[in-house]
Tab-separated table of N, CA and C in Angstrom:
chain	number	residue	atom	x	y	z
U	100	MET	N	28.212	52.859	-4.744
U	100	MET	CA	27.613	51.575	-4.970
U	100	MET	C	26.655	51.680	-6.151
U	101	ILE	N	26.730	50.696	-7.012
U	101	ILE	CA	25.873	50.680	-8.191
U	101	ILE	C	24.583	49.963	-7.827
U	102	LEU	N	23.485	50.614	-8.089
U	102	LEU	CA	22.189	49.998	-7.813
U	102	LEU	C	21.730	49.224	-9.038
U	103	LEU	N	21.378	47.968	-8.827
U	103	LEU	CA	20.877	47.142	-9.925
U	103	LEU	C	19.405	47.419	-10.140
U	104	LYS	N	19.009	47.328	-11.356
U	104	LYS	CA	17.591	47.482	-11.656
U	104	LYS	C	16.843	46.332	-10.989
U	105	PRO	N	15.608	46.571	-10.554
U	105	PRO	CA	14.872	45.529	-9.819
U	105	PRO	C	14.797	44.200	-10.552
U	106	TYR	N	14.624	44.213	-11.862
U	106	TYR	CA	14.503	42.941	-12.580
U	106	TYR	C	15.832	42.199	-12.621
U	107	LEU	N	16.952	42.912	-12.541
U	107	LEU	CA	18.251	42.238	-12.509
U	107	LEU	C	18.504	41.595	-11.148
U	108	ARG	N	18.002	42.226	-10.087
U	108	ARG	CA	18.157	41.635	-8.755
U	108	ARG	C	17.336	40.363	-8.626
U	109	ALA	N	16.233	40.289	-9.329
U	109	ALA	CA	15.361	39.116	-9.248
U	109	ALA	C	15.847	37.965	-10.120
U	110	ALA	N	16.749	38.242	-11.041
U	110	ALA	CA	17.205	37.212	-11.985
U	110	ALA	C	17.744	35.958	-11.298
U	111	PRO	N	18.627	36.072	-10.300
U	111	PRO	CA	19.118	34.836	-9.663
U	111	PRO	C	18.001	34.017	-9.018
U	112	LEU	N	17.034	34.691	-8.434
U	112	LEU	CA	15.903	33.976	-7.835
U	112	LEU	C	15.082	33.256	-8.892
U	113	LEU	N	14.830	33.923	-9.992
U	113	LEU	CA	14.052	33.313	-11.065
U	113	LEU	C	14.785	32.132	-11.684
U	114	ILE	N	16.080	32.262	-11.867
U	114	ILE	CA	16.865	31.159	-12.421
U	114	ILE	C	16.849	29.975	-11.464
U	115	GLY	N	17.010	30.243	-10.178
U	115	GLY	CA	16.970	29.169	-9.177
U	115	GLY	C	15.621	28.468	-9.157
U	116	ALA	N	14.551	29.245	-9.219
U	116	ALA	CA	13.210	28.647	-9.226
U	116	ALA	C	13.005	27.803	-10.474
U	117	ALA	N	13.473	28.297	-11.606
U	117	ALA	CA	13.331	27.537	-12.852
U	117	ALA	C	14.094	26.223	-12.781
U	118	LEU	N	15.288	26.256	-12.218
U	118	LEU	CA	16.077	25.025	-12.094
U	118	LEU	C	15.404	24.017	-11.167
U	119	MET	N	14.767	24.507	-10.114
U	119	MET	CA	14.067	23.599	-9.197
U	119	MET	C	12.868	22.957	-9.884
U	120	LEU	N	12.191	23.693	-10.735
U	120	LEU	CA	11.007	23.166	-11.409
U	120	LEU	C	11.345	22.137	-12.474
U	121	VAL	N	12.570	22.154	-12.971
U	121	VAL	CA	12.964	21.190	-13.994
U	121	VAL	C	12.764	19.767	-13.489
U	122	GLY	N	13.053	19.518	-12.238
U	122	GLY	CA	12.895	18.184	-11.663
U	122	GLY	C	11.470	17.832	-11.295
U	123	CYS	N	10.541	18.770	-11.445
U	123	CYS	CA	9.157	18.523	-11.049
U	123	CYS	C	8.290	18.016	-12.191
U	124	GLY	N	8.843	17.824	-13.355
U	124	GLY	CA	8.074	17.371	-14.507
U	124	GLY	C	7.615	15.939	-14.335
U	125	PRO	N	6.764	15.477	-15.245
U	125	PRO	CA	6.272	14.110	-15.141
U	125	PRO	C	7.412	13.106	-15.288
U	126	LYS	N	7.332	12.073	-14.496
U	126	LYS	CA	8.342	11.022	-14.548
U	126	LYS	C	8.018	10.080	-15.703
U	127	VAL	N	9.059	9.591	-16.339
U	127	VAL	CA	8.890	8.645	-17.430
U	127	VAL	C	8.718	7.256	-16.828
U	128	ASP	N	7.729	6.551	-17.297
U	128	ASP	CA	7.463	5.188	-16.830
U	128	ASP	C	8.445	4.248	-17.521
U	129	THR	N	9.401	3.752	-16.760
U	129	THR	CA	10.425	2.865	-17.322
U	129	THR	C	10.133	1.396	-17.052
U	130	HIS	N	8.984	1.096	-16.479
U	130	HIS	CA	8.629	-0.288	-16.174
U	130	HIS	C	8.258	-1.031	-17.461
U	131	PRO	N	8.577	-2.312	-17.543
U	131	PRO	CA	8.258	-3.092	-18.750
U	131	PRO	C	6.772	-2.997	-19.106
U	132	GLY	N	6.492	-2.591	-20.315
U	132	GLY	CA	5.107	-2.497	-20.783
U	132	GLY	C	4.368	-1.268	-20.310
U	133	GLN	N	4.934	-0.509	-19.417
U	133	GLN	CA	4.338	0.710	-18.871
U	133	GLN	C	2.870	0.533	-18.468
U	134	PRO	N	2.556	-0.442	-17.619
U	134	PRO	CA	1.150	-0.698	-17.316
U	134	PRO	C	0.430	0.459	-16.636
U	135	VAL	N	1.090	1.156	-15.724
U	135	VAL	CA	0.414	2.258	-15.036
U	135	VAL	C	0.114	3.383	-16.020
U	136	THR	N	1.058	3.721	-16.853
U	136	THR	CA	0.853	4.776	-17.848
U	136	THR	C	-0.291	4.409	-18.787
U	137	LYS	N	-0.313	3.181	-19.238
U	137	LYS	CA	-1.342	2.757	-20.197
U	137	LYS	C	-2.721	2.701	-19.560
U	138	ARG	N	-2.816	2.147	-18.351
U	138	ARG	CA	-4.154	2.069	-17.739
U	138	ARG	C	-4.663	3.449	-17.360
U	139	ARG	N	-3.781	4.328	-16.894
U	139	ARG	CA	-4.213	5.681	-16.561
U	139	ARG	C	-4.719	6.410	-17.806
U	140	ALA	N	-4.034	6.243	-18.925
U	140	ALA	CA	-4.473	6.888	-20.171
U	140	ALA	C	-5.850	6.373	-20.585
U	141	LEU	N	-6.053	5.071	-20.485
U	141	LEU	CA	-7.352	4.493	-20.854
U	141	LEU	C	-8.454	4.946	-19.898
U	142	LEU	N	-8.162	4.986	-18.611
U	142	LEU	CA	-9.174	5.401	-17.643
U	142	LEU	C	-9.468	6.898	-17.759
U	143	GLN	N	-8.480	7.695	-18.108
U	143	GLN	CA	-8.730	9.118	-18.347
U	143	GLN	C	-9.581	9.313	-19.600
U	144	GLU	N	-9.325	8.523	-20.629
U	144	GLU	CA	-10.152	8.576	-21.840
U	144	GLU	C	-11.587	8.151	-21.514
U	145	THR	N	-11.723	7.164	-20.657
U	145	THR	CA	-13.048	6.728	-20.212
U	145	THR	C	-13.776	7.879	-19.532
U	146	LEU	N	-13.087	8.569	-18.645
U	146	LEU	CA	-13.693	9.702	-17.950
U	146	LEU	C	-14.075	10.810	-18.927
U	147	ARG	N	-13.199	11.098	-19.886
U	147	ARG	CA	-13.507	12.136	-20.887
U	147	ARG	C	-14.702	11.750	-21.762
U	148	THR	N	-14.981	10.480	-21.864
U	148	THR	CA	-16.144	10.012	-22.621
U	148	THR	C	-17.390	10.039	-21.746
U	149	PHE	N	-17.249	9.642	-20.499
U	149	PHE	CA	-18.390	9.504	-19.589
U	149	PHE	C	-18.921	10.857	-19.106
U	150	GLU	N	-18.041	11.808	-18.832
U	150	GLU	CA	-18.473	13.098	-18.284
U	150	GLU	C	-19.462	13.844	-19.175
U	151	PRO	N	-19.227	13.961	-20.493
U	151	PRO	CA	-20.209	14.678	-21.316
U	151	PRO	C	-21.582	14.000	-21.317
U	152	MET	N	-21.588	12.686	-21.139
U	152	MET	CA	-22.864	11.972	-21.058
U	152	MET	C	-23.611	12.404	-19.800
U	153	GLY	N	-22.889	12.497	-18.696
U	153	GLY	CA	-23.498	12.913	-17.436
U	153	GLY	C	-24.034	14.326	-17.490
U	154	ILE	N	-23.326	15.186	-18.183
U	154	ILE	CA	-23.781	16.570	-18.325
U	154	ILE	C	-25.110	16.605	-19.079
U	155	MET	N	-25.242	15.751	-20.096
U	155	MET	CA	-26.520	15.669	-20.824
U	155	MET	C	-27.610	15.058	-19.953
U	156	VAL	N	-27.274	13.986	-19.238
U	156	VAL	CA	-28.258	13.293	-18.400
U	156	VAL	C	-28.799	14.230	-17.317
U	157	ARG	N	-27.926	15.078	-16.774
U	157	ARG	CA	-28.341	15.999	-15.712
U	157	ARG	C	-28.978	17.278	-16.253
U	158	GLY	N	-29.059	17.412	-17.572
U	158	GLY	CA	-29.714	18.575	-18.167
U	158	GLY	C	-28.867	19.831	-18.180
U	159	LYS	N	-27.570	19.706	-17.968
U	159	LYS	CA	-26.683	20.879	-17.997
U	159	LYS	C	-26.409	21.327	-19.431
U	160	THR	N	-26.494	20.390	-20.355
U	160	THR	CA	-26.447	20.690	-21.786
U	160	THR	C	-27.603	19.933	-22.425
U	161	PRO	N	-28.045	20.369	-23.591
U	161	PRO	CA	-29.159	19.673	-24.236
U	161	PRO	C	-28.796	18.218	-24.561
U	162	TYR	N	-29.779	17.357	-24.401
U	162	TYR	CA	-29.605	15.951	-24.767
U	162	TYR	C	-29.672	15.844	-26.288
U	163	VAL	N	-28.600	15.342	-26.873
U	163	VAL	CA	-28.537	15.111	-28.317
U	163	VAL	C	-28.345	13.609	-28.488
U	164	ALA	N	-29.400	12.941	-28.922
U	164	ALA	CA	-29.413	11.475	-28.961
U	164	ALA	C	-28.245	10.894	-29.751
U	165	ALA	N	-27.957	11.444	-30.914
U	165	ALA	CA	-26.879	10.898	-31.750
U	165	ALA	C	-25.523	11.037	-31.061
U	166	LYS	N	-25.298	12.182	-30.440
U	166	LYS	CA	-24.029	12.399	-29.730
U	166	LYS	C	-23.925	11.455	-28.536
U	167	PHE	N	-25.024	11.313	-27.798
U	167	PHE	CA	-25.021	10.431	-26.635
U	167	PHE	C	-24.746	8.991	-27.057
U	168	LEU	N	-25.370	8.564	-28.136
U	168	LEU	CA	-25.165	7.200	-28.628
U	168	LEU	C	-23.708	6.980	-29.038
U	169	THR	N	-23.126	7.958	-29.700
U	169	THR	CA	-21.712	7.853	-30.081
U	169	THR	C	-20.832	7.713	-28.844
U	170	LEU	N	-21.096	8.528	-27.831
U	170	LEU	CA	-20.323	8.447	-26.588
U	170	LEU	C	-20.539	7.105	-25.889
U	171	ALA	N	-21.777	6.621	-25.886
U	171	ALA	CA	-22.066	5.328	-25.251
U	171	ALA	C	-21.328	4.195	-25.961
U	172	ASP	N	-21.289	4.251	-27.277
U	172	ASP	CA	-20.548	3.233	-28.038
U	172	ASP	C	-19.048	3.313	-27.753
U	173	GLN	N	-18.526	4.539	-27.657
U	173	GLN	CA	-17.105	4.709	-27.323
U	173	GLN	C	-16.815	4.169	-25.925
U	174	LEU	N	-17.709	4.456	-24.991
U	174	LEU	CA	-17.539	3.971	-23.620
U	174	LEU	C	-17.544	2.450	-23.586
U	175	GLN	N	-18.438	1.852	-24.354
U	175	GLN	CA	-18.491	0.389	-24.399
U	175	GLN	C	-17.190	-0.177	-24.966
U	176	SER	N	-16.663	0.454	-25.980
U	176	SER	CA	-15.398	0.009	-26.566
U	176	SER	C	-14.249	0.115	-25.557
U	177	LEU	N	-14.254	1.174	-24.769
U	177	LEU	CA	-13.202	1.379	-23.767
U	177	LEU	C	-13.360	0.474	-22.544
U	178	SER	N	-14.567	0.015	-22.284
U	178	SER	CA	-14.873	-0.642	-21.006
U	178	SER	C	-14.050	-1.891	-20.710
U	179	THR	N	-13.579	-2.566	-21.721
U	179	THR	CA	-12.828	-3.809	-21.495
U	179	THR	C	-11.314	-3.615	-21.563
U	180	GLN	N	-10.867	-2.437	-21.901
U	180	GLN	CA	-9.451	-2.245	-22.213
U	180	GLN	C	-8.488	-2.072	-21.036
U	181	PRO	N	-8.821	-1.374	-19.963
U	181	PRO	CA	-7.784	-1.085	-18.963
U	181	PRO	C	-7.364	-2.268	-18.095
U	182	TRP	N	-8.175	-3.292	-18.014
U	182	TRP	CA	-8.025	-4.302	-16.961
U	182	TRP	C	-6.771	-5.158	-17.079
U	183	HIS	N	-6.291	-5.397	-18.277
U	183	HIS	CA	-5.074	-6.208	-18.365
U	183	HIS	C	-3.815	-5.386	-18.078
U	184	TYR	N	-3.986	-4.100	-17.789
U	184	TYR	CA	-2.856	-3.267	-17.375
U	184	TYR	C	-2.761	-3.163	-15.848
U	185	PHE	N	-3.279	-4.160	-15.160
U	185	PHE	CA	-3.160	-4.262	-13.707
U	185	PHE	C	-2.351	-5.502	-13.323
U	186	PRO	N	-1.150	-5.686	-13.890
U	186	PRO	CA	-0.374	-6.867	-13.509
U	186	PRO	C	0.148	-6.717	-12.080
U	187	PRO	N	0.438	-7.818	-11.415
U	187	PRO	CA	1.016	-7.734	-10.070
U	187	PRO	C	2.266	-6.851	-10.082
U	188	GLY	N	2.390	-6.044	-9.042
U	188	GLY	CA	3.554	-5.176	-8.916
U	188	GLY	C	3.412	-3.824	-9.577
U	189	SER	N	2.274	-3.544	-10.182
U	189	SER	CA	2.110	-2.253	-10.869
U	189	SER	C	1.466	-1.228	-9.937
U	190	THR	N	2.094	-1.066	-8.787
U	190	THR	CA	1.595	-0.119	-7.789
U	190	THR	C	2.487	1.107	-7.662
U	191	TYR	N	3.431	1.261	-8.553
U	191	TYR	CA	4.359	2.388	-8.471
U	191	TYR	C	3.649	3.687	-8.847
U	192	ALA	N	4.176	4.798	-8.334
U	192	ALA	CA	3.598	6.116	-8.592
U	192	ALA	C	3.597	6.394	-10.095
U	193	PRO	N	2.528	6.987	-10.562
U	193	PRO	CA	1.424	7.620	-9.862
U	193	PRO	C	0.187	6.725	-9.711
U	194	SER	N	0.368	5.426	-9.644
U	194	SER	CA	-0.769	4.516	-9.495
U	194	SER	C	-1.535	4.805	-8.213
U	195	ARG	N	-2.850	4.713	-8.295
U	195	ARG	CA	-3.702	4.850	-7.119
U	195	ARG	C	-4.326	3.509	-6.746
U	196	ALA	N	-3.903	2.461	-7.423
U	196	ALA	CA	-4.453	1.134	-7.142
U	196	ALA	C	-4.031	0.685	-5.747
U	197	LYS	N	-5.009	0.232	-4.976
U	197	LYS	CA	-4.724	-0.303	-3.645
U	197	LYS	C	-4.256	-1.750	-3.777
U	198	PRO	N	-3.539	-2.251	-2.788
U	198	PRO	CA	-3.140	-3.661	-2.802
U	198	PRO	C	-4.333	-4.611	-2.932
U	199	ALA	N	-5.519	-4.155	-2.560
U	199	ALA	CA	-6.722	-4.990	-2.658
U	199	ALA	C	-6.973	-5.460	-4.087
U	200	VAL	N	-6.489	-4.719	-5.087
U	200	VAL	CA	-6.653	-5.135	-6.487
U	200	VAL	C	-6.116	-6.551	-6.671
U	201	TRP	N	-4.992	-6.835	-6.049
U	201	TRP	CA	-4.345	-8.142	-6.209
U	201	TRP	C	-4.680	-9.090	-5.061
U	202	GLN	N	-4.899	-8.538	-3.871
U	202	GLN	CA	-5.238	-9.375	-2.720
U	202	GLN	C	-6.658	-9.922	-2.819
U	203	GLN	N	-7.521	-9.185	-3.479
U	203	GLN	CA	-8.919	-9.588	-3.669
U	203	GLN	C	-9.210	-9.657	-5.169
U	204	ALA	N	-8.404	-10.426	-5.858
U	204	ALA	CA	-8.473	-10.477	-7.326
U	204	ALA	C	-9.854	-10.890	-7.835
U	205	ALA	N	-10.495	-11.839	-7.167
U	205	ALA	CA	-11.821	-12.290	-7.613
U	205	ALA	C	-12.844	-11.163	-7.492
U	206	GLN	N	-12.772	-10.401	-6.405
U	206	GLN	CA	-13.699	-9.284	-6.226
U	206	GLN	C	-13.406	-8.166	-7.230
U	207	PHE	N	-12.123	-7.951	-7.527
U	207	PHE	CA	-11.765	-6.939	-8.523
U	207	PHE	C	-12.298	-7.341	-9.896
U	208	LYS	N	-12.174	-8.610	-10.225
U	208	LYS	CA	-12.706	-9.125	-11.496
U	208	LYS	C	-14.227	-8.969	-11.532
U	209	GLN	N	-14.876	-9.241	-10.410
U	209	GLN	CA	-16.329	-9.088	-10.336
U	209	GLN	C	-16.717	-7.614	-10.536
U	210	ALA	N	-15.951	-6.698	-9.957
U	210	ALA	CA	-16.227	-5.270	-10.133
U	210	ALA	C	-16.065	-4.869	-11.603
U	211	GLN	N	-15.052	-5.410	-12.259
U	211	GLN	CA	-14.863	-5.152	-13.693
U	211	GLN	C	-16.076	-5.646	-14.479
U	212	ASP	N	-16.487	-6.876	-14.194
U	212	ASP	CA	-17.619	-7.466	-14.914
U	212	ASP	C	-18.900	-6.673	-14.687
U	213	THR	N	-19.106	-6.211	-13.455
U	213	THR	CA	-20.282	-5.395	-13.140
U	213	THR	C	-20.262	-4.107	-13.957
U	214	TYR	N	-19.106	-3.482	-14.024
U	214	TYR	CA	-18.950	-2.249	-14.791
U	214	TYR	C	-19.195	-2.492	-16.281
U	215	ILE	N	-18.569	-3.518	-16.827
U	215	ILE	CA	-18.717	-3.820	-18.261
U	215	ILE	C	-20.179	-4.104	-18.599
U	216	LYS	N	-20.859	-4.843	-17.728
U	216	LYS	CA	-22.280	-5.144	-17.942
U	216	LYS	C	-23.117	-3.862	-17.866
U	217	ALA	N	-22.804	-2.996	-16.906
U	217	ALA	CA	-23.542	-1.733	-16.777
U	217	ALA	C	-23.339	-0.857	-18.013
U	218	VAL	N	-22.112	-0.807	-18.514
U	218	VAL	CA	-21.832	-0.015	-19.719
U	218	VAL	C	-22.576	-0.596	-20.918
U	219	SER	N	-22.605	-1.916	-21.033
U	219	SER	CA	-23.357	-2.546	-22.132
U	219	SER	C	-24.833	-2.194	-22.044
U	220	GLY	N	-25.360	-2.195	-20.831
U	220	GLY	CA	-26.757	-1.808	-20.634
U	220	GLY	C	-27.009	-0.364	-21.022
U	221	LEU	N	-26.080	0.511	-20.666
U	221	LEU	CA	-26.212	1.922	-21.039
U	221	LEU	C	-26.157	2.088	-22.555
U	222	ALA	N	-25.238	1.384	-23.198
U	222	ALA	CA	-25.125	1.482	-24.661
U	222	ALA	C	-26.402	0.989	-25.337
U	223	ALA	N	-26.971	-0.092	-24.822
U	223	ALA	CA	-28.221	-0.609	-25.390
U	223	ALA	C	-29.365	0.374	-25.165
U	224	THR	N	-29.433	0.941	-23.974
U	224	THR	CA	-30.492	1.895	-23.657
U	224	THR	C	-30.334	3.175	-24.472
U	225	ALA	N	-29.104	3.571	-24.742
U	225	ALA	CA	-28.859	4.783	-25.536
U	225	ALA	C	-29.462	4.660	-26.928
U	226	LYS	N	-29.549	3.445	-27.441
U	226	LYS	CA	-30.123	3.224	-28.777
U	226	LYS	C	-31.613	3.572	-28.826
U	227	THR	N	-32.274	3.587	-27.664
U	227	THR	CA	-33.701	3.922	-27.623
U	227	THR	C	-33.943	5.424	-27.712
U	228	SER	N	-32.916	6.222	-27.414
U	228	SER	CA	-33.030	7.687	-27.366
U	228	SER	C	-34.033	8.163	-26.323
U	229	ASN	N	-34.371	7.300	-25.377
U	229	ASN	CA	-35.325	7.628	-24.323
U	229	ASN	C	-34.547	8.088	-23.095
U	230	LEU	N	-34.482	9.397	-22.901
U	230	LEU	CA	-33.686	9.956	-21.813
U	230	LEU	C	-34.159	9.472	-20.444
U	231	ASP	N	-35.467	9.262	-20.281
U	231	ASP	CA	-35.971	8.766	-18.994
U	231	ASP	C	-35.467	7.356	-18.696
U	232	ALA	N	-35.238	6.559	-19.716
U	232	ALA	CA	-34.672	5.216	-19.528
U	232	ALA	C	-33.149	5.269	-19.400
U	233	ILE	N	-32.551	6.255	-20.043
U	233	ILE	CA	-31.091	6.390	-20.021
U	233	ILE	C	-30.596	6.808	-18.640
U	234	ARG	N	-31.332	7.675	-17.966
U	234	ARG	CA	-30.873	8.185	-16.661
U	234	ARG	C	-30.530	7.069	-15.673
U	235	PRO	N	-31.411	6.090	-15.429
U	235	PRO	CA	-31.031	5.033	-14.480
U	235	PRO	C	-29.893	4.147	-14.995
U	236	ALA	N	-29.808	3.965	-16.303
U	236	ALA	CA	-28.707	3.170	-16.861
U	236	ALA	C	-27.383	3.899	-16.653
U	237	TYR	N	-27.403	5.207	-16.830
U	237	TYR	CA	-26.209	6.011	-16.578
U	237	TYR	C	-25.839	5.936	-15.090
U	238	ALA	N	-26.820	6.059	-14.225
U	238	ALA	CA	-26.566	5.996	-12.777
U	238	ALA	C	-25.972	4.646	-12.385
U	239	HIS	N	-26.416	3.584	-13.033
U	239	HIS	CA	-25.887	2.247	-12.742
U	239	HIS	C	-24.395	2.179	-13.079
U	240	VAL	N	-23.995	2.764	-14.198
U	240	VAL	CA	-22.569	2.807	-14.555
U	240	VAL	C	-21.810	3.634	-13.521
U	241	SER	N	-22.335	4.792	-13.196
U	241	SER	CA	-21.686	5.663	-12.224
U	241	SER	C	-21.532	4.965	-10.872
U	242	ASP	N	-22.573	4.266	-10.452
U	242	ASP	CA	-22.520	3.534	-9.180
U	242	ASP	C	-21.485	2.417	-9.216
U	243	SER	N	-21.351	1.752	-10.362
U	243	SER	CA	-20.362	0.672	-10.462
U	243	SER	C	-18.948	1.244	-10.384
U	244	CYS	N	-18.743	2.409	-10.956
U	244	CYS	CA	-17.435	3.075	-10.844
U	244	CYS	C	-17.142	3.414	-9.380
U	245	ALA	N	-18.112	4.030	-8.727
U	245	ALA	CA	-17.917	4.456	-7.338
U	245	ALA	C	-17.646	3.271	-6.416
U	246	ALA	N	-18.362	2.174	-6.618
U	246	ALA	CA	-18.166	0.995	-5.766
U	246	ALA	C	-16.763	0.421	-5.940
U	247	CYS	N	-16.302	0.353	-7.165
U	247	CYS	CA	-14.954	-0.162	-7.429
U	247	CYS	C	-13.904	0.778	-6.836
U	248	HIS	N	-14.074	2.066	-7.037
U	248	HIS	CA	-13.107	3.031	-6.523
U	248	HIS	C	-13.040	2.989	-5.001
U	249	LYS	N	-14.174	2.795	-4.366
U	249	LYS	CA	-14.203	2.759	-2.900
U	249	LYS	C	-13.302	1.649	-2.361
U	250	THR	N	-13.318	0.514	-3.002
U	250	THR	CA	-12.552	-0.636	-2.532
U	250	THR	C	-11.142	-0.689	-3.103
U	251	PHE	N	-10.980	-0.303	-4.347
U	251	PHE	CA	-9.738	-0.608	-5.059
U	251	PHE	C	-8.881	0.598	-5.457
U	252	ARG	N	-9.345	1.817	-5.217
U	252	ARG	CA	-8.550	2.993	-5.603
U	252	ARG	C	-8.245	3.837	-4.384
U	253	GLY	N	-6.987	4.207	-4.255
U	253	GLY	CA	-6.553	5.045	-3.149
U	253	GLY	C	-6.755	6.518	-3.443
U	254	PRO	N	-6.394	7.361	-2.476
U	254	PRO	CA	-6.561	8.805	-2.657
U	254	PRO	C	-5.619	9.359	-3.716
U	255	SER	N	-5.944	10.540	-4.165
U	255	SER	CA	-5.124	11.214	-5.169
U	255	SER	C	-3.718	11.430	-4.638
U	256	VAL	N	-2.749	11.322	-5.520
U	256	VAL	CA	-1.357	11.505	-5.123
U	256	VAL	C	-0.935	12.970	-5.179
U	257	LEU	N	-1.813	13.846	-5.630
U	257	LEU	CA	-1.474	15.273	-5.710
U	257	LEU	C	-1.778	15.970	-4.426
């Protein structure tokens, strides 16, 4: 009997595993206008803008007024963009939007307005470069995010 080298015996297993993983890649959004893909991209960009601000506010990195102001302005620009990507029926995976988004449309709109107003307040406060004034403005934005997520966002799909 011919003994195969260990790596040759593992080859069929590795090929099988690779073939199984091919189907695990991200799914292409084929829905008209790709609303879930677009809103997720905008909300992820929002998070990538907001997180460095929080790190500065909490003192984990030095507060740099010019950088914070730039981030606050970017956040304000992003704050109005994702909302029109919540058309009825856009609950397909990987959306985490709860049916309450559409069932309680007035409350969802109010949550958007609260968030946009909080971001505007943070952007205005950032212009003062006063970190003691910025902290509560940042917390107000964070609280508006958390309140909206509590009502309108479901658990992670991962």
